[in-house]
Tab-separated table of N, CA, C and O in Angstrom:
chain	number	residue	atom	x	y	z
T	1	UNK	N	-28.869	-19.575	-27.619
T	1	UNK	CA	-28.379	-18.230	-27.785
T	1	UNK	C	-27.480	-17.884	-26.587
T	1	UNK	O	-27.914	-17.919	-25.436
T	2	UNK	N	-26.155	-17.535	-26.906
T	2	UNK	CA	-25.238	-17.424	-26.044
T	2	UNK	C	-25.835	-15.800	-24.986
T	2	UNK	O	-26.420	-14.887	-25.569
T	3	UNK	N	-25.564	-15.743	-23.580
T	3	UNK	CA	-25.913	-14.721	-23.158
T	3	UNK	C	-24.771	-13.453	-23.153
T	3	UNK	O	-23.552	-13.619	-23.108
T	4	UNK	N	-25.427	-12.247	-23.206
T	4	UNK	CA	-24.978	-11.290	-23.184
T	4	UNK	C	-23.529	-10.616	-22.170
T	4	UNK	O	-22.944	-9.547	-22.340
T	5	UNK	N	-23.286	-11.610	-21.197
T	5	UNK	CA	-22.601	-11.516	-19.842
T	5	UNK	C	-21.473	-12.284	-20.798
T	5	UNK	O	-20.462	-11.642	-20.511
T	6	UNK	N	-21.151	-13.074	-21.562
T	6	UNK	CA	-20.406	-14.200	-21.860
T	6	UNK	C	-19.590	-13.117	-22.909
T	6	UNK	O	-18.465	-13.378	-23.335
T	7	UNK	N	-20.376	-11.781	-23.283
T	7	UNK	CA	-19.376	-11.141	-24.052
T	7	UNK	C	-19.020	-9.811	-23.295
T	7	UNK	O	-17.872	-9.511	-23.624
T	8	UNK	N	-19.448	-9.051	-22.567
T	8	UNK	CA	-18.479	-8.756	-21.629
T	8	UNK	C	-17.127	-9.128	-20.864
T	8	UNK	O	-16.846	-10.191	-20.309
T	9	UNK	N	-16.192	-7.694	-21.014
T	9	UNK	CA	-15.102	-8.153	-20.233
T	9	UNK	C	-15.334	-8.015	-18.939
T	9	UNK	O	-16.047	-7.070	-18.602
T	10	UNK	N	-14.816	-8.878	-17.949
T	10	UNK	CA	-14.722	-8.594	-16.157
T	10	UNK	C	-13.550	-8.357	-16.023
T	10	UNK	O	-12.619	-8.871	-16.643
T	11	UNK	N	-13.507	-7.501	-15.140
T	11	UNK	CA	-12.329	-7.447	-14.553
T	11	UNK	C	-12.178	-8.610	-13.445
T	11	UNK	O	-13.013	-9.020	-12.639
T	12	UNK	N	-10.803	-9.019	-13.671
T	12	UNK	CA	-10.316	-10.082	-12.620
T	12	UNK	C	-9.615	-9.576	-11.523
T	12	UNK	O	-9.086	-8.597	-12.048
T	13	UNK	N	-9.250	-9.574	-10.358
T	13	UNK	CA	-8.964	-9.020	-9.354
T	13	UNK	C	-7.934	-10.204	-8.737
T	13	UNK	O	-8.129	-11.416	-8.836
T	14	UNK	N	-6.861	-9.594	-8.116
T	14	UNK	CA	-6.433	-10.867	-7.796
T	14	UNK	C	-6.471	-11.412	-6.226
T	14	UNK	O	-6.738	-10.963	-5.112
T	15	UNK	N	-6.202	-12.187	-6.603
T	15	UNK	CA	-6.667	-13.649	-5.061
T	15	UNK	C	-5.705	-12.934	-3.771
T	15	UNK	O	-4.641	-12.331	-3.915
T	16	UNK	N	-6.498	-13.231	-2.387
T	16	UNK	CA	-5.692	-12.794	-1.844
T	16	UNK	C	-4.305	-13.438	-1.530
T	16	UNK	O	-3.476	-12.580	-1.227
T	17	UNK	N	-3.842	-14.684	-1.520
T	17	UNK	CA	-2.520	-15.169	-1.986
T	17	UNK	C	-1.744	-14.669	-2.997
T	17	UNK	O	-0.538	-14.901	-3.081
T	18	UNK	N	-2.524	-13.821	-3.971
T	18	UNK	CA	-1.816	-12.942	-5.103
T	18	UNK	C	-1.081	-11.870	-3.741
T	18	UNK	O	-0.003	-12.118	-3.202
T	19	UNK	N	-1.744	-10.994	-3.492
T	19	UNK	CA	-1.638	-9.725	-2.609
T	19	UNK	C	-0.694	-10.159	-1.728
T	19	UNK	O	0.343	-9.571	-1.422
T	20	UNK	N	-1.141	-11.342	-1.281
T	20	UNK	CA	0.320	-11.714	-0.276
T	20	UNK	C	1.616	-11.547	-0.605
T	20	UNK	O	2.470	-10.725	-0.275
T	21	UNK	N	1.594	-12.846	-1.594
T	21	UNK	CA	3.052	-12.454	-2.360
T	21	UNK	C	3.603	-11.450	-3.054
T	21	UNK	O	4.713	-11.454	-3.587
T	22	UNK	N	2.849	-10.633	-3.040
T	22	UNK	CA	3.236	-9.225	-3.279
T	22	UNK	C	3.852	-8.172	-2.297
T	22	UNK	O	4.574	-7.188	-2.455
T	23	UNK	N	3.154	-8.906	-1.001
T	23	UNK	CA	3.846	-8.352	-0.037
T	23	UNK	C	4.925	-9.156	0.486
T	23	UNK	O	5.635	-8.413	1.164
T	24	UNK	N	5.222	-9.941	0.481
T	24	UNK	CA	6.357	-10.951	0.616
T	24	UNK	C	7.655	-10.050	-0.029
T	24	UNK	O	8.763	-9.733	0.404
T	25	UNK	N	6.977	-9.829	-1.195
T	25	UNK	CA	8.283	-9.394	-2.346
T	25	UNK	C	8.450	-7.913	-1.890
T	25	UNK	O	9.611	-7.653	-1.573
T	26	UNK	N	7.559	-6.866	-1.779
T	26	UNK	CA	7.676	-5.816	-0.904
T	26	UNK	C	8.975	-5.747	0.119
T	26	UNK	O	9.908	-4.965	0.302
T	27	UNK	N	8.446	-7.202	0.775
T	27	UNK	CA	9.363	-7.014	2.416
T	27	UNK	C	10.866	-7.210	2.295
T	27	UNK	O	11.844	-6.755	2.888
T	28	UNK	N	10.603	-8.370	0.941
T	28	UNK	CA	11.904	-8.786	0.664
T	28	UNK	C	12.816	-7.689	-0.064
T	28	UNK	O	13.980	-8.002	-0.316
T	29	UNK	N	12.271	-6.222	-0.470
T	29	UNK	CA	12.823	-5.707	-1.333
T	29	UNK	C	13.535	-4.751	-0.221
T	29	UNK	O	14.685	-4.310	-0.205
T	30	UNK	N	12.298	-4.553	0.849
T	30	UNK	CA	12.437	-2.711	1.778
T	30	UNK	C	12.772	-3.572	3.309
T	30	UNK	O	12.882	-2.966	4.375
T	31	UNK	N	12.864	-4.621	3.219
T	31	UNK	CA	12.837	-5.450	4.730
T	31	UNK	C	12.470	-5.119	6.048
T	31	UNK	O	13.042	-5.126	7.139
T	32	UNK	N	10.666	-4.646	5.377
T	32	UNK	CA	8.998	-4.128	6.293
T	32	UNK	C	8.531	-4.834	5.784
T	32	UNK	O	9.088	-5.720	5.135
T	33	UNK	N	7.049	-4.630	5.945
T	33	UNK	CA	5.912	-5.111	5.600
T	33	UNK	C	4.927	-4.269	6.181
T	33	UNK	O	4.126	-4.804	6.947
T	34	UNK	N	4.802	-2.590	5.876
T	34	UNK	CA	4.687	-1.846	6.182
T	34	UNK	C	4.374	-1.109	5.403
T	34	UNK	O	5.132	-0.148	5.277
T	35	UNK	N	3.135	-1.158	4.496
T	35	UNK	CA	3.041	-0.595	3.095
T	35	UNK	C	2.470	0.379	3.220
T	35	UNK	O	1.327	0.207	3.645
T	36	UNK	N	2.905	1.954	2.932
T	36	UNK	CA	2.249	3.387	2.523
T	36	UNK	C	0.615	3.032	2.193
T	36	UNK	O	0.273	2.075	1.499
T	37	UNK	N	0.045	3.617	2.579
T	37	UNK	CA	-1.606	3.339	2.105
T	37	UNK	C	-1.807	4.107	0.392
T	37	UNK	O	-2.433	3.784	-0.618
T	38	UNK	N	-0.906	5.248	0.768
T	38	UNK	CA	-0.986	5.730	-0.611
T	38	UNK	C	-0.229	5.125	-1.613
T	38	UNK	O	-0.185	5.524	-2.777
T	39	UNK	N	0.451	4.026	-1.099
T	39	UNK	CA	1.044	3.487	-1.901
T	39	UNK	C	0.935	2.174	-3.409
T	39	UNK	O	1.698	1.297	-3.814
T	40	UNK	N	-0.740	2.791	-3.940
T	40	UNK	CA	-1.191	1.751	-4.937
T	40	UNK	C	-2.047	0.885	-4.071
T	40	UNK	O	-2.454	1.021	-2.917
T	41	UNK	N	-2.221	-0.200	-5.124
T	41	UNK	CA	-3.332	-1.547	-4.749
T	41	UNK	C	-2.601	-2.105	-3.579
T	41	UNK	O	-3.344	-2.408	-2.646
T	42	UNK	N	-1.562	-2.278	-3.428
T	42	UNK	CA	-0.802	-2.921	-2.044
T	42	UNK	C	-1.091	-2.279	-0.843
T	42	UNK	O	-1.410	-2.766	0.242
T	43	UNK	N	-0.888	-0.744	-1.291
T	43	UNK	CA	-1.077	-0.659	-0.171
T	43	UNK	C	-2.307	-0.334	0.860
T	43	UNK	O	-2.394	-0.220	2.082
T	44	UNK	N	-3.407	-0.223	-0.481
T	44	UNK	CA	-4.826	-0.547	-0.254
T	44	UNK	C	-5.351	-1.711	0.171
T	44	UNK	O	-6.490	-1.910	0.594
T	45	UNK	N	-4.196	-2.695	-0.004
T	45	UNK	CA	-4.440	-4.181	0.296
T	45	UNK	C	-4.188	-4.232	2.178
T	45	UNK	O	-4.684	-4.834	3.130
T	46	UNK	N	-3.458	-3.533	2.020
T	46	UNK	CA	-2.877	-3.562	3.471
T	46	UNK	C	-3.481	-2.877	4.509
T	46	UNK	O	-3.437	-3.181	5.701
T	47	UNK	N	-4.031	-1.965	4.016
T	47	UNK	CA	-5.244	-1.348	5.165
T	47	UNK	C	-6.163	-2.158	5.188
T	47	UNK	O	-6.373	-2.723	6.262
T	48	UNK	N	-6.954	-2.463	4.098
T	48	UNK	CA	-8.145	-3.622	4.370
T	48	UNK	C	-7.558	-4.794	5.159
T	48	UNK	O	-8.434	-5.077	5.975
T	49	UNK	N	-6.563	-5.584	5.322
T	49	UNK	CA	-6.371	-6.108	6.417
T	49	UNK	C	-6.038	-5.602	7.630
T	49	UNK	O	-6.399	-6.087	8.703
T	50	UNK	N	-5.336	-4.606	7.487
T	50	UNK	CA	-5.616	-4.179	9.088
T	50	UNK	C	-7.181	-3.783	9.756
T	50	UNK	O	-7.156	-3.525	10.960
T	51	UNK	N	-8.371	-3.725	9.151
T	51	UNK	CA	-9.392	-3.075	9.245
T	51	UNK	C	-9.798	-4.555	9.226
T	51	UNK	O	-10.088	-4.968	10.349
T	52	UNK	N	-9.888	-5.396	8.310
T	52	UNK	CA	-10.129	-6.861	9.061
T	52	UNK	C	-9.890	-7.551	10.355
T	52	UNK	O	-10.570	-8.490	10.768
T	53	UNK	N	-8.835	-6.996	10.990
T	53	UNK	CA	-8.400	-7.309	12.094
T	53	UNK	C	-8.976	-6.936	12.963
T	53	UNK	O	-9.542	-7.540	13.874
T	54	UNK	N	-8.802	-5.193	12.592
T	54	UNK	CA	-9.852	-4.615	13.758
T	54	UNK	C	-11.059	-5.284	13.853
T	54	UNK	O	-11.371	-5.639	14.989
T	55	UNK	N	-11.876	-5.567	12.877
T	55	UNK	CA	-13.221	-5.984	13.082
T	55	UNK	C	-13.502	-7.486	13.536
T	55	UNK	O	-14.591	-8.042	13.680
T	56	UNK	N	-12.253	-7.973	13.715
T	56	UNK	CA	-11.997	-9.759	14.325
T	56	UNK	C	-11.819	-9.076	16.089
T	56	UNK	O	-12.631	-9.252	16.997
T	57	UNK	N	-10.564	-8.321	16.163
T	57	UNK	CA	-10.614	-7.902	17.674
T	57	UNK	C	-11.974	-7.930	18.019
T	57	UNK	O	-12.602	-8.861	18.522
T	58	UNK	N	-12.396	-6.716	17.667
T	58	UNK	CA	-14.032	-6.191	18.264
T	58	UNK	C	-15.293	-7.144	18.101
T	58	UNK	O	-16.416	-6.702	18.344
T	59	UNK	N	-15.091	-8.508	17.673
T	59	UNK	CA	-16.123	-9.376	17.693
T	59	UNK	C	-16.729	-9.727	16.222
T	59	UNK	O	-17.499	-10.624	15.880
T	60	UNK	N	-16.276	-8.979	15.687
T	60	UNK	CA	-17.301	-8.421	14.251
T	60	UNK	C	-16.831	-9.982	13.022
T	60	UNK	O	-15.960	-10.840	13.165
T	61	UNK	N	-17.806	-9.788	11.949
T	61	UNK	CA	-17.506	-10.640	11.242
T	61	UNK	C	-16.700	-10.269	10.206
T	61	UNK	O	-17.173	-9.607	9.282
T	62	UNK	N	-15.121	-10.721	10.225
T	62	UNK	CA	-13.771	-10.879	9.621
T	62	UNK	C	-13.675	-10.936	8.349
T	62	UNK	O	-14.464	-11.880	8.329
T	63	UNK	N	-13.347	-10.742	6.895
T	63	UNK	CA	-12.754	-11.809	6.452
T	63	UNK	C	-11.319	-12.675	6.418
T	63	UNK	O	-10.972	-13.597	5.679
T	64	UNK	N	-10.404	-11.786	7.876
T	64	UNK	CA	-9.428	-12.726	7.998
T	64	UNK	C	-9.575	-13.940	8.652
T	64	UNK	O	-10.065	-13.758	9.766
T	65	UNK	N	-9.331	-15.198	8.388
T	65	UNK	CA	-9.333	-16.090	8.588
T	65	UNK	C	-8.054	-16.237	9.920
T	65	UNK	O	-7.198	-15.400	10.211
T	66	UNK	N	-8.263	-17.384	10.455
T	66	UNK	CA	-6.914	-17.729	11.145
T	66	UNK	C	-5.737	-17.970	10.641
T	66	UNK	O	-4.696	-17.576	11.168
T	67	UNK	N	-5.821	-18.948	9.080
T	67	UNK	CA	-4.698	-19.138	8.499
T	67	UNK	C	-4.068	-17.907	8.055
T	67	UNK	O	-2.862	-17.688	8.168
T	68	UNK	N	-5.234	-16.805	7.355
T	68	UNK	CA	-4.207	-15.667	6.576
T	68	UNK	C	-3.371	-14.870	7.421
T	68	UNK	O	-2.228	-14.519	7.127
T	69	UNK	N	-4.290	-14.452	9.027
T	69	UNK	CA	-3.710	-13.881	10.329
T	69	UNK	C	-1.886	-14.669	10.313
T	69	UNK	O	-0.819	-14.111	10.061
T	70	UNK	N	-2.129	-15.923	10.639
T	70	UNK	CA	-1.070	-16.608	11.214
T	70	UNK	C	0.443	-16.480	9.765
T	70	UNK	O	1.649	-16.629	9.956
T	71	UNK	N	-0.247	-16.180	8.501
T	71	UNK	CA	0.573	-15.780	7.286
T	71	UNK	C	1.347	-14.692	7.699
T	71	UNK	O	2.552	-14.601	7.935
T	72	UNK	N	0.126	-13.611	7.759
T	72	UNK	CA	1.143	-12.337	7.771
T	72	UNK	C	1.803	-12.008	8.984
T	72	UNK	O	2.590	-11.063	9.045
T	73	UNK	N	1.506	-12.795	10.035
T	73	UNK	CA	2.170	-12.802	11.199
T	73	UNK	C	3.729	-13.062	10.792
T	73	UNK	O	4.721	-12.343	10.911
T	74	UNK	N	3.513	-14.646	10.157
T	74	UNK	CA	4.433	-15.310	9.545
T	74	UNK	C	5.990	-14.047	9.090
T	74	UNK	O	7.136	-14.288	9.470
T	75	UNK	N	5.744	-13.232	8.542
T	75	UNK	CA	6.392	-12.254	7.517
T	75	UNK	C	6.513	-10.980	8.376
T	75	UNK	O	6.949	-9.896	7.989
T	76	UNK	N	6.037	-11.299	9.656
T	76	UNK	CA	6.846	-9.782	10.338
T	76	UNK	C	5.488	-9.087	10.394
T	76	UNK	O	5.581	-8.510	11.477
T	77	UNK	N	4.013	-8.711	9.797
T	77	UNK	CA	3.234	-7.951	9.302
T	77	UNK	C	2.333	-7.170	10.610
T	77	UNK	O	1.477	-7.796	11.236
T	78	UNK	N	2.553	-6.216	10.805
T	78	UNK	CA	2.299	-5.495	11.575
T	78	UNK	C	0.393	-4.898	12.179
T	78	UNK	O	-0.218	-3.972	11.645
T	79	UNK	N	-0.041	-5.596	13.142
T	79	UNK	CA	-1.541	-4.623	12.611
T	79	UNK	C	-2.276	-3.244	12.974
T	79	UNK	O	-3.181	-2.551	12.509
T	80	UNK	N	-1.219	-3.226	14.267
T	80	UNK	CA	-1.956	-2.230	15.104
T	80	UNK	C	-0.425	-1.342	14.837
T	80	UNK	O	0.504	-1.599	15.603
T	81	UNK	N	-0.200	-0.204	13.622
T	81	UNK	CA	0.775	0.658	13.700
T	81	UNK	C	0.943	1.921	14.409
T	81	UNK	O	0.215	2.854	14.069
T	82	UNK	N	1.521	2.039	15.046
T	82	UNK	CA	1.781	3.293	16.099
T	82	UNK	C	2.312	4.545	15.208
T	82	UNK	O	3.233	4.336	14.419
T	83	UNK	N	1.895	5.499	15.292
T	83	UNK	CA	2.439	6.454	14.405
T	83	UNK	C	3.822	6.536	14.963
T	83	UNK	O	4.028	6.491	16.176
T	84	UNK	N	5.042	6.691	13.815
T	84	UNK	CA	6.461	6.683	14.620
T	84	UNK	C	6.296	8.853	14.045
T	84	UNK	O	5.630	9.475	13.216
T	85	UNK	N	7.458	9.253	15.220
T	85	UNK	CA	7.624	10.517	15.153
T	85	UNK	C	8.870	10.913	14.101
T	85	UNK	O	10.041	11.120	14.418
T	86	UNK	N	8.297	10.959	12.795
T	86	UNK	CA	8.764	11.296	11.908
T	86	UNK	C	8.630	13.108	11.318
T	86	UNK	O	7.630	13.770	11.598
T	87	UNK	N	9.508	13.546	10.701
T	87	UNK	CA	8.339	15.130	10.676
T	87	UNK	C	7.766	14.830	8.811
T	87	UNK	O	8.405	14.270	7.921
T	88	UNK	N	6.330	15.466	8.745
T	88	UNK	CA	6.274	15.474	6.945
T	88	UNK	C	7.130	14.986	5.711
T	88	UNK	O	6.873	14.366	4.679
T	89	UNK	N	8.362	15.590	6.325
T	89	UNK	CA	8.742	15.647	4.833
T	89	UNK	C	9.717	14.048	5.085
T	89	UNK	O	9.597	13.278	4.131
T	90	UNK	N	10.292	13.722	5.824
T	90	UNK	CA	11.112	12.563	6.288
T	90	UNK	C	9.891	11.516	5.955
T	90	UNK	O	10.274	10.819	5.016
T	91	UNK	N	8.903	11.234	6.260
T	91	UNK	CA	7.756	10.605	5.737
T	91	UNK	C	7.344	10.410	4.340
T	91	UNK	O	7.526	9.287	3.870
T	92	UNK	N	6.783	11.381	3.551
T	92	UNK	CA	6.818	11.773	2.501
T	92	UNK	C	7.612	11.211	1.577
T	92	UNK	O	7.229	10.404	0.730
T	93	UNK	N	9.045	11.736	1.754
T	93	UNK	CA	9.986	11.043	1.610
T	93	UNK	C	10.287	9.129	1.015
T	93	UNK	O	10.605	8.683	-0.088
T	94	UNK	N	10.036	8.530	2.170
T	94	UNK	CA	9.837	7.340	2.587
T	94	UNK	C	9.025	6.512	1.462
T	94	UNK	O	9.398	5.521	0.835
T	95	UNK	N	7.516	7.380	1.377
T	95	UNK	CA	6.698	6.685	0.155
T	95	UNK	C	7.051	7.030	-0.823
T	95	UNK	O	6.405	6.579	-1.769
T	96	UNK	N	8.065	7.854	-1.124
T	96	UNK	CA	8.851	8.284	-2.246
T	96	UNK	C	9.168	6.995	-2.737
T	96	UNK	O	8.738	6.271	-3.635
T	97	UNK	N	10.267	6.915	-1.662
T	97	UNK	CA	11.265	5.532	-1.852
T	97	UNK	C	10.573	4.147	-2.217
T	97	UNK	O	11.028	3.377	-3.064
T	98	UNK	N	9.218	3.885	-1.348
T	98	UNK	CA	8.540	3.147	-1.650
T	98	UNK	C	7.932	2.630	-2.806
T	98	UNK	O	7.852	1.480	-3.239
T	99	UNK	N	7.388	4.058	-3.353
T	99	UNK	CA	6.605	3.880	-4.685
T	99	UNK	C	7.532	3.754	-5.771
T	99	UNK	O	6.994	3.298	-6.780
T	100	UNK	N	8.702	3.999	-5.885
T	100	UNK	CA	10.097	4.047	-6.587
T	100	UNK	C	10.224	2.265	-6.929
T	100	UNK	O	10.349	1.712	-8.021
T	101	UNK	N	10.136	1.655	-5.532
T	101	UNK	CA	10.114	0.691	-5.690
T	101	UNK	C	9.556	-0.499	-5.988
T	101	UNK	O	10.118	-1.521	-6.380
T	102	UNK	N	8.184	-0.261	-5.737
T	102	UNK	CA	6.932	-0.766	-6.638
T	102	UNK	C	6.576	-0.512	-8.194
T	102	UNK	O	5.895	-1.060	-9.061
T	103	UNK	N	7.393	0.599	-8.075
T	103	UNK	CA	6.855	1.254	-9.809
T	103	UNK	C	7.962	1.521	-10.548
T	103	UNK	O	7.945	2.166	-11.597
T	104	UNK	N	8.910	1.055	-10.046
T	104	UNK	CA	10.333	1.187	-10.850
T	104	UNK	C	10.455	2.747	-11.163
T	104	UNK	O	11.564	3.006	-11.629
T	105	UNK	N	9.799	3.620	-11.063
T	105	UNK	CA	10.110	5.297	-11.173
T	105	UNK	C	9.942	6.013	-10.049
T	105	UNK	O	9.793	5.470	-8.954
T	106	UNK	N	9.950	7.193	-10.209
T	106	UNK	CA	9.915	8.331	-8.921
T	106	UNK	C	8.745	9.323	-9.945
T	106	UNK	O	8.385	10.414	-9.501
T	107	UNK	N	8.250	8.859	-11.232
T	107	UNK	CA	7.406	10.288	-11.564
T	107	UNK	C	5.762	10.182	-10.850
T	107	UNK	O	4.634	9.940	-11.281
T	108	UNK	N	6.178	10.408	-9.948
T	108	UNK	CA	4.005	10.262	-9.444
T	108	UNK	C	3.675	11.540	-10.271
T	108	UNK	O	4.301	12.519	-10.677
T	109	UNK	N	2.693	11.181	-10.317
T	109	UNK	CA	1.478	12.347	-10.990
T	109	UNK	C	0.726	13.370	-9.832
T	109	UNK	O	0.127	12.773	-8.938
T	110	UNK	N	0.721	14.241	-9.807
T	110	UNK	CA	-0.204	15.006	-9.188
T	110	UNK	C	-1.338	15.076	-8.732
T	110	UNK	O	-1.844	15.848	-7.918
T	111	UNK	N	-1.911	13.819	-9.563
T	111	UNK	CA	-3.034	13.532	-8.690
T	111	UNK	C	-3.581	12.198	-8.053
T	111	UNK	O	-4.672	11.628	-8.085
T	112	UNK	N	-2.425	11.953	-7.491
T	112	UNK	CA	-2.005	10.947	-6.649
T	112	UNK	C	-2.126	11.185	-5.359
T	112	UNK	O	-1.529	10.840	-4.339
T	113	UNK	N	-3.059	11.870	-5.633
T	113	UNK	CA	-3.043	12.384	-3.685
T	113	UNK	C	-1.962	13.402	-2.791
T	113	UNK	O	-1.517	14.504	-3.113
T	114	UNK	N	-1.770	12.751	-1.792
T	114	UNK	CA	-0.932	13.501	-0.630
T	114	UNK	C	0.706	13.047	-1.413
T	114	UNK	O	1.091	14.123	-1.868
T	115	UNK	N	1.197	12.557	-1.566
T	115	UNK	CA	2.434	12.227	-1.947
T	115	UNK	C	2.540	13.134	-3.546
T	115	UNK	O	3.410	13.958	-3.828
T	116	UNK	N	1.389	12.691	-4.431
T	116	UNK	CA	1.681	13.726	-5.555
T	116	UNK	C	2.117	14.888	-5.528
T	116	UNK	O	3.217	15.303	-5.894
T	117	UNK	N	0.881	15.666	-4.900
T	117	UNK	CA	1.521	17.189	-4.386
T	117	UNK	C	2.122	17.226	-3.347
T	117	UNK	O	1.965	18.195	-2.603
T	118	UNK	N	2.975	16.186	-3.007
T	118	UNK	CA	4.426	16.517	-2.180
T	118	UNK	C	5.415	16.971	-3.378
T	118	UNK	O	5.816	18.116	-3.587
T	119	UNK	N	5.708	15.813	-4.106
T	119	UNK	CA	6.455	15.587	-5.273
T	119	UNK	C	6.346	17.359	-6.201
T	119	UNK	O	7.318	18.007	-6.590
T	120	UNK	N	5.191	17.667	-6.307
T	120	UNK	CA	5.206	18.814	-7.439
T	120	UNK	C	5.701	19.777	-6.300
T	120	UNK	O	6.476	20.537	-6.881
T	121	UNK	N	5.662	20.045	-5.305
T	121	UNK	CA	6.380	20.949	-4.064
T	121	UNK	C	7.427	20.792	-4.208
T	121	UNK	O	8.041	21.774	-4.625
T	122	UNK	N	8.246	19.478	-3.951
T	122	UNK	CA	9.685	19.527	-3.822
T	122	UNK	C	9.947	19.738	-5.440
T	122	UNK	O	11.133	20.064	-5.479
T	123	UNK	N	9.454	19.720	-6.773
T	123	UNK	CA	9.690	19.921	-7.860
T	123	UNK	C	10.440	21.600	-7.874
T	123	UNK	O	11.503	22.198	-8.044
T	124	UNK	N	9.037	21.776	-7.569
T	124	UNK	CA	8.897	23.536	-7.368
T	124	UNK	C	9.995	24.023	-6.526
T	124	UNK	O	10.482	25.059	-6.980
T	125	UNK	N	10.542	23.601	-5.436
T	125	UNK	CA	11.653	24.311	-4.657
T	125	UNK	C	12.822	23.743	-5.401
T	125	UNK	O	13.962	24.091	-5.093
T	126	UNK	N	12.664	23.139	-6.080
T	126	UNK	CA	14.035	22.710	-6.600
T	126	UNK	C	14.536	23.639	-7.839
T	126	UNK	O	15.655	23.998	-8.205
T	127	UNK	N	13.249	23.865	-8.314
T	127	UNK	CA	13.493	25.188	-9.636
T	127	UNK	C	13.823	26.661	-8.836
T	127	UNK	O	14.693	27.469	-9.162
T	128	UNK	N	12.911	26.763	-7.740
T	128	UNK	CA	13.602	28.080	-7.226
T	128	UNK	C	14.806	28.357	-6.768
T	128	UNK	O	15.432	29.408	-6.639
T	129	UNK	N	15.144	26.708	-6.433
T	129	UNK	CA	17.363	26.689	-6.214
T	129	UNK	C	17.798	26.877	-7.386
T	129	UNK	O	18.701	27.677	-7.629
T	130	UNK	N	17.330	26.307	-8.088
T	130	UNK	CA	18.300	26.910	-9.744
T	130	UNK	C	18.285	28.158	-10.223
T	130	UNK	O	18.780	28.455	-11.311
T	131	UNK	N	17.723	28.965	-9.453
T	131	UNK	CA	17.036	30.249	-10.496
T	131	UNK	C	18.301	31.064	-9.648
T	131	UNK	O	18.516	32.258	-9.859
């Protein structure tokens, strides 16, 4: 009797060599490697390695390896980011451009977080210039 697990779907997740080359193609598109956190699975990908790192600095047990370290080194990849002095909206902005480019559109949804209700703001001032 076949088990019950064998007819469930899993979700598959992809490898972190998937995520890489995703950021490869990222860098190759925006020429960073500097991914918005709000910016989707990438750029969720990209904090968890920086937070891997941290926890390799501080002694702790990693899952970056030496090889993946010496990868994203490889590609420019940044770990310890300094906030640059940008103001809100010049920022904002930026993951605009970003997510534009990951997602082939500019329509974020609203509930997309901090960038969503940027987007429905600048929506909104843009109707009060027309009026």
């Amino acid at each position: 009797m076949p088990s019950s697990l064998s007819n469930e779907k899993r979700t598959i997740y992809p490898s972190w060599d998937d995520r890489f080359q995703e950021l490869v193609d990222f860098k190759a598109i925006n020429g960073h490697a500097n991914v918005v956190v709000s910016s989707g699975l990438l750029g969720g990908w990209v904090s968890n390695q920086r937070q891997a790192f941290r926890q390799l600095k501080e002694g702790k047990h990693s899952p970056l390896t030496i090889e993946r370290r010496e990868k994203l080194e490889g590609i420019g990849f940044v770990f310890i980011c300094r906030p640059t002095i940008t103001t809100p909206w010049e920022q904002r902005f930026q993951e605009l451009v970003d997510f534009k480019k990951i997602n082939g559109h500019a329509n974020v949804s609203t509930k997309s977080g901090p960038l969503g209700t940027w987007v429905k703001d600048q929506r909104a001032q843009y109707r009060l210039l027309k009026e």
